[in-house]
Coordinates of C-alpha atoms in Angstrom, one line a residue:
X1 CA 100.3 129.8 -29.3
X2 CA 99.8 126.8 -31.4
X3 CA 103.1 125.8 -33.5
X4 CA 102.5 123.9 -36.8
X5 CA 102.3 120.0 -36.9
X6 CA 105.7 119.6 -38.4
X7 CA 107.5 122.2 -35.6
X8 CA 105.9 120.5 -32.3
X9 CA 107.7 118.5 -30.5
X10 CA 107.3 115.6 -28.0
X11 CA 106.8 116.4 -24.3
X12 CA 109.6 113.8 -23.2
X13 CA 111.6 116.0 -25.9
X14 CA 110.7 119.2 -24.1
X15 CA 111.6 118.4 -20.9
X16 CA 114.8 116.7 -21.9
X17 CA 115.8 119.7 -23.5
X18 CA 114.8 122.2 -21.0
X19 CA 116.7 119.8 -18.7
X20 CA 120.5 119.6 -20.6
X21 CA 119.8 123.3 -21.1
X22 CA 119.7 124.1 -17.2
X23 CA 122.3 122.2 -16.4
X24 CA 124.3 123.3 -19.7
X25 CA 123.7 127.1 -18.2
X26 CA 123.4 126.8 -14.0
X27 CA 126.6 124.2 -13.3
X28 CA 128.8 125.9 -14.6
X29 CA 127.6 129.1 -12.5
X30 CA 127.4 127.3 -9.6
X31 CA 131.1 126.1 -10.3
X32 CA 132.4 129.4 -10.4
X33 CA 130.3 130.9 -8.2
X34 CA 131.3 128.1 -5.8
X35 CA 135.2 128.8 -5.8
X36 CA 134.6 132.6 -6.2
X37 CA 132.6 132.2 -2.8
X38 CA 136.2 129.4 -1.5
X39 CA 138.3 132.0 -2.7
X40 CA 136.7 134.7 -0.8
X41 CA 136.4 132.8 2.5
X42 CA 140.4 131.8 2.4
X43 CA 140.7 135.5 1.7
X44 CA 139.0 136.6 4.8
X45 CA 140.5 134.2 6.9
X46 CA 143.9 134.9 5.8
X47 CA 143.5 138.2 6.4
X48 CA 142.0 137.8 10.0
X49 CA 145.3 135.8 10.8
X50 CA 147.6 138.1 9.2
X51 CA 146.3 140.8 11.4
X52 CA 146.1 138.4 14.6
X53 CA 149.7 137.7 13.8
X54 CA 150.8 141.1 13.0
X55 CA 149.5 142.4 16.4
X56 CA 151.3 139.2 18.3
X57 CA 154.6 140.4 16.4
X58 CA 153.9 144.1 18.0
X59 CA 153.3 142.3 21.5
X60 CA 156.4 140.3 21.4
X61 CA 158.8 143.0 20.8
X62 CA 157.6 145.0 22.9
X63 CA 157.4 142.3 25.6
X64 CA 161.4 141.8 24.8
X65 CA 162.1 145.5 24.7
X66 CA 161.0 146.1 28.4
X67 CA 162.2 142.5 29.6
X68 CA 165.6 143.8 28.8
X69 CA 165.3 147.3 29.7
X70 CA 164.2 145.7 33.6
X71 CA 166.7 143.4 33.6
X72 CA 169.2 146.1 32.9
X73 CA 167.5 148.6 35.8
X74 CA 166.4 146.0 38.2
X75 CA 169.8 143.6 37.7
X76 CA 167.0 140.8 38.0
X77 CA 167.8 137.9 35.9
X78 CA 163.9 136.5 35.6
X79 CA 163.8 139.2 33.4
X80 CA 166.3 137.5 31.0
X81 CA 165.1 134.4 31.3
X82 CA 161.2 135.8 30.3
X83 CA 162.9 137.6 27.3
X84 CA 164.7 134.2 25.9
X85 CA 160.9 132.8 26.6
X86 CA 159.4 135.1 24.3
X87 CA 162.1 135.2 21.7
X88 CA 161.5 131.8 20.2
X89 CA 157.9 132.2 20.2
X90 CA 158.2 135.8 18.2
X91 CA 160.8 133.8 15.8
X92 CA 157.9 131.0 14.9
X93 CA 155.3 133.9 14.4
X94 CA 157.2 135.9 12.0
X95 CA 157.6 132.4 9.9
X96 CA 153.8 132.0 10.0
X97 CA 153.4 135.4 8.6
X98 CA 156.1 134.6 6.0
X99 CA 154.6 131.7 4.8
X100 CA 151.1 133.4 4.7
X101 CA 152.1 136.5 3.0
X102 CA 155.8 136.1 0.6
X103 CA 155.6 138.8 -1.2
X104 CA 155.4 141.1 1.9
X105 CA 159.0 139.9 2.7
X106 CA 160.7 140.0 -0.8
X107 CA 161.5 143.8 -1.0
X108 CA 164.8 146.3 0.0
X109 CA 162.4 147.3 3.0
X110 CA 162.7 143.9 4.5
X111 CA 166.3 144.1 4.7
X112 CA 166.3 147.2 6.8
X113 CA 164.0 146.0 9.0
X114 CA 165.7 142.4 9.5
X115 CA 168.8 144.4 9.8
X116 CA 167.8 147.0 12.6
X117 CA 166.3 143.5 14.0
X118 CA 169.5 142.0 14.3
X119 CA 171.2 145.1 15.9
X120 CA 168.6 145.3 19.0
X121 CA 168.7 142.0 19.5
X122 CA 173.2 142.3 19.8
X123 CA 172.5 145.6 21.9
X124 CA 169.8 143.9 24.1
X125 CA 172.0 140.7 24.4
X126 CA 174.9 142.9 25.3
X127 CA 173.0 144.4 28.1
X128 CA 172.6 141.0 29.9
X129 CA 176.1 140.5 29.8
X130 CA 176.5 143.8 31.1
X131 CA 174.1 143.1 34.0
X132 CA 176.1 139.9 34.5
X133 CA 179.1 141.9 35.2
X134 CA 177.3 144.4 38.1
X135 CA 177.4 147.0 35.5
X136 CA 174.1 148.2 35.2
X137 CA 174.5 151.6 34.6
X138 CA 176.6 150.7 31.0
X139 CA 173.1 148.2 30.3
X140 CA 170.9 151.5 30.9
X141 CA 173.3 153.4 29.1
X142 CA 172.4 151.0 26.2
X143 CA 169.3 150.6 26.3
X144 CA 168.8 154.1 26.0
X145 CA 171.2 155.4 23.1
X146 CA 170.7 157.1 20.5
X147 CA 171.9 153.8 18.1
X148 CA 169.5 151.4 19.9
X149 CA 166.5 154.2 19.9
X150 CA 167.3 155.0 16.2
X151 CA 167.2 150.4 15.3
X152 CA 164.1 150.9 17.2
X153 CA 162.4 152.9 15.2
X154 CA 163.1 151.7 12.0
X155 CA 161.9 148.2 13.2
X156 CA 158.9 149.7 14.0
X157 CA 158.4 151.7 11.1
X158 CA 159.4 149.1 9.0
X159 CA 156.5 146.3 10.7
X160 CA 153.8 149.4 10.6
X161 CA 154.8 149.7 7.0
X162 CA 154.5 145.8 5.8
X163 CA 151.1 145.6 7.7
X164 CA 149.7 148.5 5.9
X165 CA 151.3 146.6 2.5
X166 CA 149.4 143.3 3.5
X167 CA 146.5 144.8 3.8
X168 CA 146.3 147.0 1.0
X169 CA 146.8 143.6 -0.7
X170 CA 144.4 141.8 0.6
X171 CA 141.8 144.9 -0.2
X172 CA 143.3 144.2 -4.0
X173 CA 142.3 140.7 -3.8
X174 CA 139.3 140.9 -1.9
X175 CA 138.2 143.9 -5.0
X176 CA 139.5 141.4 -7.6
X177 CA 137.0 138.5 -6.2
X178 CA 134.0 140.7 -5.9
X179 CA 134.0 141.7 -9.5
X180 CA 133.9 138.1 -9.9
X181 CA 131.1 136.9 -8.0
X182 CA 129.0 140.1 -9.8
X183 CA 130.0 138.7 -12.9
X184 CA 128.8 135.4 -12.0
X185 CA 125.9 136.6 -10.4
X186 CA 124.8 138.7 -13.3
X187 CA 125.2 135.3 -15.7
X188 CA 122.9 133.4 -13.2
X189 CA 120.4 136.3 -13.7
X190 CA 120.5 135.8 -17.9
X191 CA 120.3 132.5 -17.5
X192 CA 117.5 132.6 -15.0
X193 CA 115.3 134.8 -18.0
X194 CA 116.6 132.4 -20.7
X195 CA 115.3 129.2 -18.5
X196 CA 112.1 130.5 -17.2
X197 CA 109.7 130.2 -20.5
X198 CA 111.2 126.9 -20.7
X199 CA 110.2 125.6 -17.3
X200 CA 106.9 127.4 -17.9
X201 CA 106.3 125.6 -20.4
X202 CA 107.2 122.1 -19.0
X203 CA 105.1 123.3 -16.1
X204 CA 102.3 123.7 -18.1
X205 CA 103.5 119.9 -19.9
X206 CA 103.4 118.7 -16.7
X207 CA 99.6 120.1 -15.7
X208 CA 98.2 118.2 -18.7
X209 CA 100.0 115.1 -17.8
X210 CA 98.7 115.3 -13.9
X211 CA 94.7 116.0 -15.4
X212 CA 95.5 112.6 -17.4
X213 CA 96.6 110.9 -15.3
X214 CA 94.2 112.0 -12.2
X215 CA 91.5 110.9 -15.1
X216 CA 92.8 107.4 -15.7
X217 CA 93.6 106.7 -11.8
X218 CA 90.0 107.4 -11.2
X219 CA 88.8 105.2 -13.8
X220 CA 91.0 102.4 -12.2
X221 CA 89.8 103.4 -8.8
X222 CA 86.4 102.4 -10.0
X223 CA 87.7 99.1 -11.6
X224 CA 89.4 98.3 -8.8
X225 CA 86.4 98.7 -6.2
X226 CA 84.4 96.9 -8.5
X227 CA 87.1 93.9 -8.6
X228 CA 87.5 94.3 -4.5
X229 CA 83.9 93.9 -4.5
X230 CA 84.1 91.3 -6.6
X231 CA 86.9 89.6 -4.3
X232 CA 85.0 90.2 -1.1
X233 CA 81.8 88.6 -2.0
X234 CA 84.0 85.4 -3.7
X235 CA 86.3 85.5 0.0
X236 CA 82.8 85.5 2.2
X237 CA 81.5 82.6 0.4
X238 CA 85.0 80.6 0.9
X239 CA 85.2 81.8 4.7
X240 CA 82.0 80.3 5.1
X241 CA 82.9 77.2 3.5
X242 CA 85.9 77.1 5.3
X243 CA 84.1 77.5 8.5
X244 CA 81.7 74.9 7.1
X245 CA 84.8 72.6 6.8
X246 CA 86.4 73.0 9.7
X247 CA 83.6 72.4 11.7
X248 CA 83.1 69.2 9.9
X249 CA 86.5 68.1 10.5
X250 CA 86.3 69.0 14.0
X251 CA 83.2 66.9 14.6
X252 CA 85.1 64.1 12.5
X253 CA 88.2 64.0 14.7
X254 CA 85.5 63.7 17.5
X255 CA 83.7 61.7 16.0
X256 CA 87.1 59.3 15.6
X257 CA 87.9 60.1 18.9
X258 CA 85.2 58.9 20.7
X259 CA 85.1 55.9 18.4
X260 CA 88.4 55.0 19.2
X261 CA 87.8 55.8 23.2
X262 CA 84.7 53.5 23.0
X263 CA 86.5 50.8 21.4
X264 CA 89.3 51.0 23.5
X265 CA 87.1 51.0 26.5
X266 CA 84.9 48.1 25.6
X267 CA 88.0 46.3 24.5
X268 CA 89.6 47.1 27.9
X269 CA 86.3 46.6 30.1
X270 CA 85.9 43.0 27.8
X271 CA 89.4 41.9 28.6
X272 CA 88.5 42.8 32.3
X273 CA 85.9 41.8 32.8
X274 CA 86.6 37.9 30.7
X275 CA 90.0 38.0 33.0
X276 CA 88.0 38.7 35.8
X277 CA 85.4 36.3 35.2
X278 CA 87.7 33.3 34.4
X279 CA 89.7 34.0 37.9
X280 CA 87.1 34.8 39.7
X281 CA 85.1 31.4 39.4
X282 CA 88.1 28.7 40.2
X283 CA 89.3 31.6 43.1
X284 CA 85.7 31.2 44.6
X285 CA 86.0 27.2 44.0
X286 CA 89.3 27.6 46.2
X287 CA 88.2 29.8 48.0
X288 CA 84.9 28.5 49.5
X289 CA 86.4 24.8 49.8
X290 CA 89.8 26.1 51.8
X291 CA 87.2 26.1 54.7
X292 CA 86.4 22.8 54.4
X293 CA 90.2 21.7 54.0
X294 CA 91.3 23.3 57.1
X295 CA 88.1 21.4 58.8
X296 CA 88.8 18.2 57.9
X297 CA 92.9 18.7 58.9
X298 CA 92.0 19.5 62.1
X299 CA 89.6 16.7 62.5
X300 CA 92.2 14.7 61.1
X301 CA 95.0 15.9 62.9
X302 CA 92.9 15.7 66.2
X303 CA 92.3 11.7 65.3
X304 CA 96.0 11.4 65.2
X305 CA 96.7 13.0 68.8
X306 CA 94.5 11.0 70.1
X307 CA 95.5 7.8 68.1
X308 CA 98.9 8.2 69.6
X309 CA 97.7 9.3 73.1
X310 CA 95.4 5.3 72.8
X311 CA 98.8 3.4 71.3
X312 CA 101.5 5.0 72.4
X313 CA 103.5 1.8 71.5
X314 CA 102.9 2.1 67.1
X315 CA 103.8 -0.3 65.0
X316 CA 107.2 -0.3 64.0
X317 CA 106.3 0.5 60.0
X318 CA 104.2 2.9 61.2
X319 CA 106.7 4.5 63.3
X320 CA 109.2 4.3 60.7
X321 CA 106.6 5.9 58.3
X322 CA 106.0 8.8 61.2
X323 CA 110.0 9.2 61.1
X324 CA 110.3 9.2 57.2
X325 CA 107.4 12.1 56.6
X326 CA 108.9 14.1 59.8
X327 CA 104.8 14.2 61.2
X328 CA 105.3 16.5 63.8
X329 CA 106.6 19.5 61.5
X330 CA 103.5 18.4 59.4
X331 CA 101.5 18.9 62.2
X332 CA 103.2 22.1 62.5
X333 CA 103.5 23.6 59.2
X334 CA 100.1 22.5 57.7
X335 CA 97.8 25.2 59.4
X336 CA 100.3 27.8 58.3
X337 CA 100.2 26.6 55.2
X338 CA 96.4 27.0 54.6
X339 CA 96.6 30.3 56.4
X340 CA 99.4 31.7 53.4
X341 CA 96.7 29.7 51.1
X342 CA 94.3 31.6 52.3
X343 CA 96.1 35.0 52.1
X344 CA 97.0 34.0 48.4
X345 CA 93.1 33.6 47.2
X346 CA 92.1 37.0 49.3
X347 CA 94.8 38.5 47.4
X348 CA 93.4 37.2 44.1
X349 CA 89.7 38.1 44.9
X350 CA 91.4 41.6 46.2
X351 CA 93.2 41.7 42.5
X352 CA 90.0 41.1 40.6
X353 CA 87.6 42.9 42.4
X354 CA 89.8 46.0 41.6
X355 CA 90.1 45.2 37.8
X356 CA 86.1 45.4 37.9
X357 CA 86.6 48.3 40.0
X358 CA 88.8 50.0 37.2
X359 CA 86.9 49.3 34.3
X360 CA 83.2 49.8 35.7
X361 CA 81.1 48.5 33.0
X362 CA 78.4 48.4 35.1
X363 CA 78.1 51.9 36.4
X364 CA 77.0 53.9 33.1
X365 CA 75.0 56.5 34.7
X366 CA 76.4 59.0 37.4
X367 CA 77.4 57.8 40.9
X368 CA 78.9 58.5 44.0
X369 CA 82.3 57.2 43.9
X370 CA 85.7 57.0 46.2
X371 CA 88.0 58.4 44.2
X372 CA 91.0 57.3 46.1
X373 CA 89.6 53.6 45.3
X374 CA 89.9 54.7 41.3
X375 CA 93.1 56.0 42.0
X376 CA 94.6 52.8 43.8
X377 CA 93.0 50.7 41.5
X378 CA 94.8 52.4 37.9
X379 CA 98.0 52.2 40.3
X380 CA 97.4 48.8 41.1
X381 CA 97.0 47.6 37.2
X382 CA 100.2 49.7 36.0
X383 CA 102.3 48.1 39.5
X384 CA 104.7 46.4 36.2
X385 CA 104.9 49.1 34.7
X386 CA 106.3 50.6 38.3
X387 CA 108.8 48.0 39.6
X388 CA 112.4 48.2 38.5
X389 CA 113.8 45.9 35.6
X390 CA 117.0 45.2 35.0
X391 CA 119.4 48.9 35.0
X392 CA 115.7 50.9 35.2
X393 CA 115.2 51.8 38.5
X394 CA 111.3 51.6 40.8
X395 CA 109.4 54.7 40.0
X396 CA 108.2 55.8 43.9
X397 CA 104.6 56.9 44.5
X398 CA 103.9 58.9 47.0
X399 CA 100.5 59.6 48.2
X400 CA 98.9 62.6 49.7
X401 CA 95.5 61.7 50.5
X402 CA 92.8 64.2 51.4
X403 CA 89.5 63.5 53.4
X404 CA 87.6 63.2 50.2
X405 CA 84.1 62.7 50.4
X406 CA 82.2 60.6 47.8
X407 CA 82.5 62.5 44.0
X408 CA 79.4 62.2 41.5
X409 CA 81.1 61.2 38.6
X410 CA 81.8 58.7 35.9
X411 CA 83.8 56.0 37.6
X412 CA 85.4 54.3 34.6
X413 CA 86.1 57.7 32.6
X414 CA 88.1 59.3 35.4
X415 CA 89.9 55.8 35.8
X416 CA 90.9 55.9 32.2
X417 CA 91.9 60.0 32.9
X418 CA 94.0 58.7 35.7
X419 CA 95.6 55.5 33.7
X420 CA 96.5 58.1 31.4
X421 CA 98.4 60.4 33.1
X422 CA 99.9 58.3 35.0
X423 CA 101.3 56.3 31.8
X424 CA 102.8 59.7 30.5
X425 CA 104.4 60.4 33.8
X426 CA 105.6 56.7 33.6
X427 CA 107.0 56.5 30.5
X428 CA 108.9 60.4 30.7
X429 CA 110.5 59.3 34.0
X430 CA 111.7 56.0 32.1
X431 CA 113.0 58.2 29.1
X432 CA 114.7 61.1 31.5
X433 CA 116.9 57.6 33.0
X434 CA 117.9 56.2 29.4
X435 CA 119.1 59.6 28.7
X436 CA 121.2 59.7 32.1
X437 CA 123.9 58.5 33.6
X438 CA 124.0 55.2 36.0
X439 CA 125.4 57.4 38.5
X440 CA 123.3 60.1 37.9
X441 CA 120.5 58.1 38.3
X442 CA 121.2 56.7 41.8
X443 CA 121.5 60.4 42.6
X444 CA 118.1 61.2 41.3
X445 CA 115.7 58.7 42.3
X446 CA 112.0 59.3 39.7
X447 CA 108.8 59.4 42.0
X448 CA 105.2 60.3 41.3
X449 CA 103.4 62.9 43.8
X450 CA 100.0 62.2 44.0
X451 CA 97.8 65.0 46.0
X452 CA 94.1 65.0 46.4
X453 CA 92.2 67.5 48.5
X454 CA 88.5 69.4 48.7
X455 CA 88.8 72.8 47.6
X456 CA 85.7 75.5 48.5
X457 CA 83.9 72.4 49.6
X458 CA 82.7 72.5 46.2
X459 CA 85.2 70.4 44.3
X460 CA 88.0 68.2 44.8
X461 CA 91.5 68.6 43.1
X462 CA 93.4 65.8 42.2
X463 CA 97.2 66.8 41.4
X464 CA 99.3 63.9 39.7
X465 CA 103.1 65.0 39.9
X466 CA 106.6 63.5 38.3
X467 CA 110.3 64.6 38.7
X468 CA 110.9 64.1 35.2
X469 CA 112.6 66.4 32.2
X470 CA 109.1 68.3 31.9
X471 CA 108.0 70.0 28.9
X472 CA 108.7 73.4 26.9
X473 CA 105.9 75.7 26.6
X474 CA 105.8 74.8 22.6
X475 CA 104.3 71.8 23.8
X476 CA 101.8 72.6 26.5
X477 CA 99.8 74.7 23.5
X478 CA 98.9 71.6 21.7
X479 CA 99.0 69.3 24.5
X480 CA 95.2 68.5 24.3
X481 CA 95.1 68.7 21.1
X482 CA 93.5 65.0 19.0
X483 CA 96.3 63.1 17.7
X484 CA 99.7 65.5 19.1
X485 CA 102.2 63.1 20.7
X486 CA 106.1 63.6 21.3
X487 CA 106.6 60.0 21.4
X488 CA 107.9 57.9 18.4
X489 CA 106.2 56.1 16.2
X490 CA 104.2 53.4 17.1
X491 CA 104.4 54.3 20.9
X492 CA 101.5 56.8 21.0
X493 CA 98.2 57.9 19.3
X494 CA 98.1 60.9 21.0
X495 CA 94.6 60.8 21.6
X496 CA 95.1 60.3 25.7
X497 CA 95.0 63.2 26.9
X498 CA 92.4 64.8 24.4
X499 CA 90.1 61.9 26.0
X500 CA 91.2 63.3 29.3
X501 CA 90.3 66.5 28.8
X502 CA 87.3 65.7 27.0
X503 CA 85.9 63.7 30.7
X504 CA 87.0 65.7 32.9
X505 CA 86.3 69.2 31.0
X506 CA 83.2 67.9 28.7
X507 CA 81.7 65.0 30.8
X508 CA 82.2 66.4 34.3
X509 CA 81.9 70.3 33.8
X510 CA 85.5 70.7 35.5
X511 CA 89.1 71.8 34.4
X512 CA 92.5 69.9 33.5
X513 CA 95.5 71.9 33.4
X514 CA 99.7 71.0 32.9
X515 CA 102.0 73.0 35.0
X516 CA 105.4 72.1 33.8
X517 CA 108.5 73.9 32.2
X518 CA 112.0 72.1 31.3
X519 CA 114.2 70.1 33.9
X520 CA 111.3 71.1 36.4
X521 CA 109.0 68.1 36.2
X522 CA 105.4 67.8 34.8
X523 CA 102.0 68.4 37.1
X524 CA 98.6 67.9 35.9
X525 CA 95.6 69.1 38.0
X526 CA 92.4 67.7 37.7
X527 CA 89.2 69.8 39.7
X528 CA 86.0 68.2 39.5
X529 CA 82.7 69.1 41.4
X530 CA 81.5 67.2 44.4
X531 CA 77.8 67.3 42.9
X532 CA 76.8 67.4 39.2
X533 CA 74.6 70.4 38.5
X534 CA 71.5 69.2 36.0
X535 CA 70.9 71.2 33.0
X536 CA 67.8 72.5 34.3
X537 CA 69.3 73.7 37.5
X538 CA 72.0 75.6 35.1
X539 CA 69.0 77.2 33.3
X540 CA 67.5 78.6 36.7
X541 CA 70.8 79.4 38.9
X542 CA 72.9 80.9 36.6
X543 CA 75.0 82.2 39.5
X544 CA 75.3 78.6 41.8
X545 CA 78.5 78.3 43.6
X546 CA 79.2 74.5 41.9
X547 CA 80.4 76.7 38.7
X548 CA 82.9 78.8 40.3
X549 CA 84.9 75.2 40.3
X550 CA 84.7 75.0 36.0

């Protein structure tokens, strides 16, 4: 059915009618038929109660009827008590009943029944006395008459008669709310036909809209594969580039690295070995002629003993001269004197034959080497950095020596591992004692563990440990990374322990790792191999024992 042009009407219009008219129609229904469904349930209850109370009311009087007709044969006065413990509780029922159902209590009937009420309860009360008084036979008496039978059945005459009232009421009511809810249900039912061809009709609205709009979702489907295409082929190409990049800038920080290792090493190894060189020479000249000096002062000596053995009588300015210049403690004093100058140029050649030691610029290629020597060496060129000044107290360093046996290795890079280290440890201990207390600090003295021994028989592990504040976990993830440092500014690069790892890991196949958390202290364990495996033996023993060490 196809309506003319000027009749037809929008969808949006449609619905929105068919809408107002459903709600227009069904909440009102559902109104009534709400509080014709309230009603009906209060109804019910009240009439469950009424009857629940009605029967209690039966109980209770006849509960008091044959608590007082006991007490009156058996003289027993717990029979008097239980009827004054039921009394109150019939009173508060009868009020509930009241209150539930008014009208029940509002006719002549009531006043009989209230009346003959009143009369059993004198006659019963009556018969306790009685009982009271050892005259039991007057309570039976009582009890039994024809007055107190006759109040007795009009009371209960008189309750069988209001129940059947209250419910013949409530059946009135409970009719009364039925029609209702039929009514109700039978305008849901004409609206129900009224609304249906409407809905139908927005149902059929709401077909035509879902085929439109499955159509144009499709199409946009398509557009938006062809656009993620698009986007994926555009994303490769910068993932690539951005692999491209990275890997560039990864072989520039490097790059930068190693440059700056180099020059810091050729700088170091320059400074070194000029230091070395210009001490070395005028040590030697000392050295080599303090043999000659103590010679020719014990020739010369010798010529004196014997020149006063000759002339024992001197000349008197020469005695006075021997007197003046106290000879015999210079006969004394002067070998011991050559003996400390002795010990001072041994300890000079001792100093500079471990600066050569720790810069090894002549050992580029692979050799054995003592590591304990490379180790005593770094120690001996940071011993300043060591010692106490002023309120900073002497860092201790313990050592833990292994029976190492010779190491193939890189002499100068592990010595510039070591320096490393060993100038972090350094400079946390001194930072952990500016941040303390004087007291605390006497309490705590800062020492350096240094541990050395051959694991598997393959490698040898070298464990450098402080006491110092340690370091959060934060921290140990980019601890090897180029240019990460937790010192200020101007106090580090932090490109020493990237070069670490990059001679120990890259250089000499082995592993560095930090053990440290906070307030626990800082370890760093260094493995290397014993023997450097060649490329070519890599190639061919893929499964040699020397790499379970990396």
């Amino acid at each position: 059915m196809h309506l003319p042009y000027k009749l037809r009407f929008l969808p949006s219009q449609i619905v929105t009618v068919t809408v107002l008219l459903t709600l227009l129609l069904f909440i009102p229904q559902i109104w009534l038929n709400w509080q014709a469904y309230y009603h009906f349930n209060s109804i019910t209850k009240n009439e469950f109660q009424l009857q629940k109370l009605s029967d209690k009311i039966i109980y209770f009087d006849e509960v008091l009827t044959m608590s007082a007709r006991m007490n009156a044969v058996t003289g027993d006065l717990t029979w008097e008590q239980r009827y004054r413990q039921f009394e109150p509780q019939l009173d508060v029922i009868i009020k509930e009943l009241i209150k539930l159902a008014p009208k029940t209590y509002e006719n002549e009937d009531t006043k009989k029944i209230d009346a003959a009420n009143q009369q059993l309860v004198r006659m019963e009360y009556q018969s306790f006395d009685l009982v009271k008084n050892n005259q039991k036979q007057a309570a039976q008496l009582l009890l039994s008459s024809r007055e107190y039978e006759t109040n007795k059945h009009i009371y209960a005459d008189g309750v069988a008669k209001r129940n059947r009232n209250i419910s013949l009421q409530l059946q009135q009511t409970v009719a009364e709310y039925r029609q209702r809810i039929f009514w109700a249900i039978l305008e849901s039912i004409i609206s129900l036909i009224i609304l249906i061809p409407a809905w139908l009709l927005v149902l059929n609205l709401l077909q035509e809209y879902l085929k439109a709009k499955k159509i144009a979702q499709a199409a946009l489907e398509e557009a938006n594969y062809i656009l993620e295409m698009q986007v994926a082929t555009r994303t490769k190409k910068l993932k690539q580039k951005n692999i491209q990049l990275e890997q560039t800038l990864q072989e520039l920080q490097n790059t930068q690295v190693q440059l700056i290792q180099t020059e810091k090493m050729s700088s170091l190894g320059q400074l070194v070995a000029g230091v070395a060189h210009e001490i070395n020479n005028p040590v030697n000249f000392i050295y080599g002629n303090l043999i000659y000096v103590r010679e020719y002062i014990q020739q010369l000596l010798t010529l004196t003993n014997l020149y006063q053995q000759q002339y024992p009588h001197d000349n008197p300015e020469i005695s006075i001269l021997i007197a003046q210049i106290d000879l015999d403690f210079i006969i004394d004093d002067l070998p011991k004197i050559l003996s400390s100058m002795t010990v001072g140029t041994d300890r000079i050649r001792e100093i500079v034959l471990t600066l050569r030691n720790f810069s090894r610029l002549d050992e580029a290629e692979m050799k054995p080497v003592d590591i304990h020597e490379g180790i005593d060496s770094t120690l001996l060129i940071l011993q300043h950095s060591l010692k106490g000044k002023s309120e900073q107290q002497e860092i201790t360093i313990i050592k833990d020596y292994g029976n190492l046996p010779l190491v193939e290795c890189y002499a100068g890079g592990l010595n510039q591992v070591f320096m490393n280290i060993l100038s972090n440890a350094i400079d946390a201990l001194r930072q952990q004692k500016m941040e303390q207390l004087k007291q605390e600090i006497k309490q705590h003295p800062s020492f350096i563990t240094i541990y050395t021994e051959v694991k598997n028989q393959e490698c040898v592990v070298i464990s450098i440990k402080d006491n110092g504040s340690g370091i959060t976990e934060e921290v140990k993830t980019r601890l090897f990374d180029p240019f990460f440092t937790t010192k200020p500014i101007g106090k580090g690069t932090g490109l020493g322990l990237s070069i670490s790892y990059q001679i120990v890991v890259d250089k000499h196949k082995g592993k560095i790792k930090c053990v440290s958390a906070p307030k626990k202290g800082t370890e760093f364990v260094i493995e290397i191999p014993i023997k450097q495996i060649r490329q070519a033996n890599i190639l061919t023993k893929p499964d040699s024992k020397a790499r379970e060490c990396l």
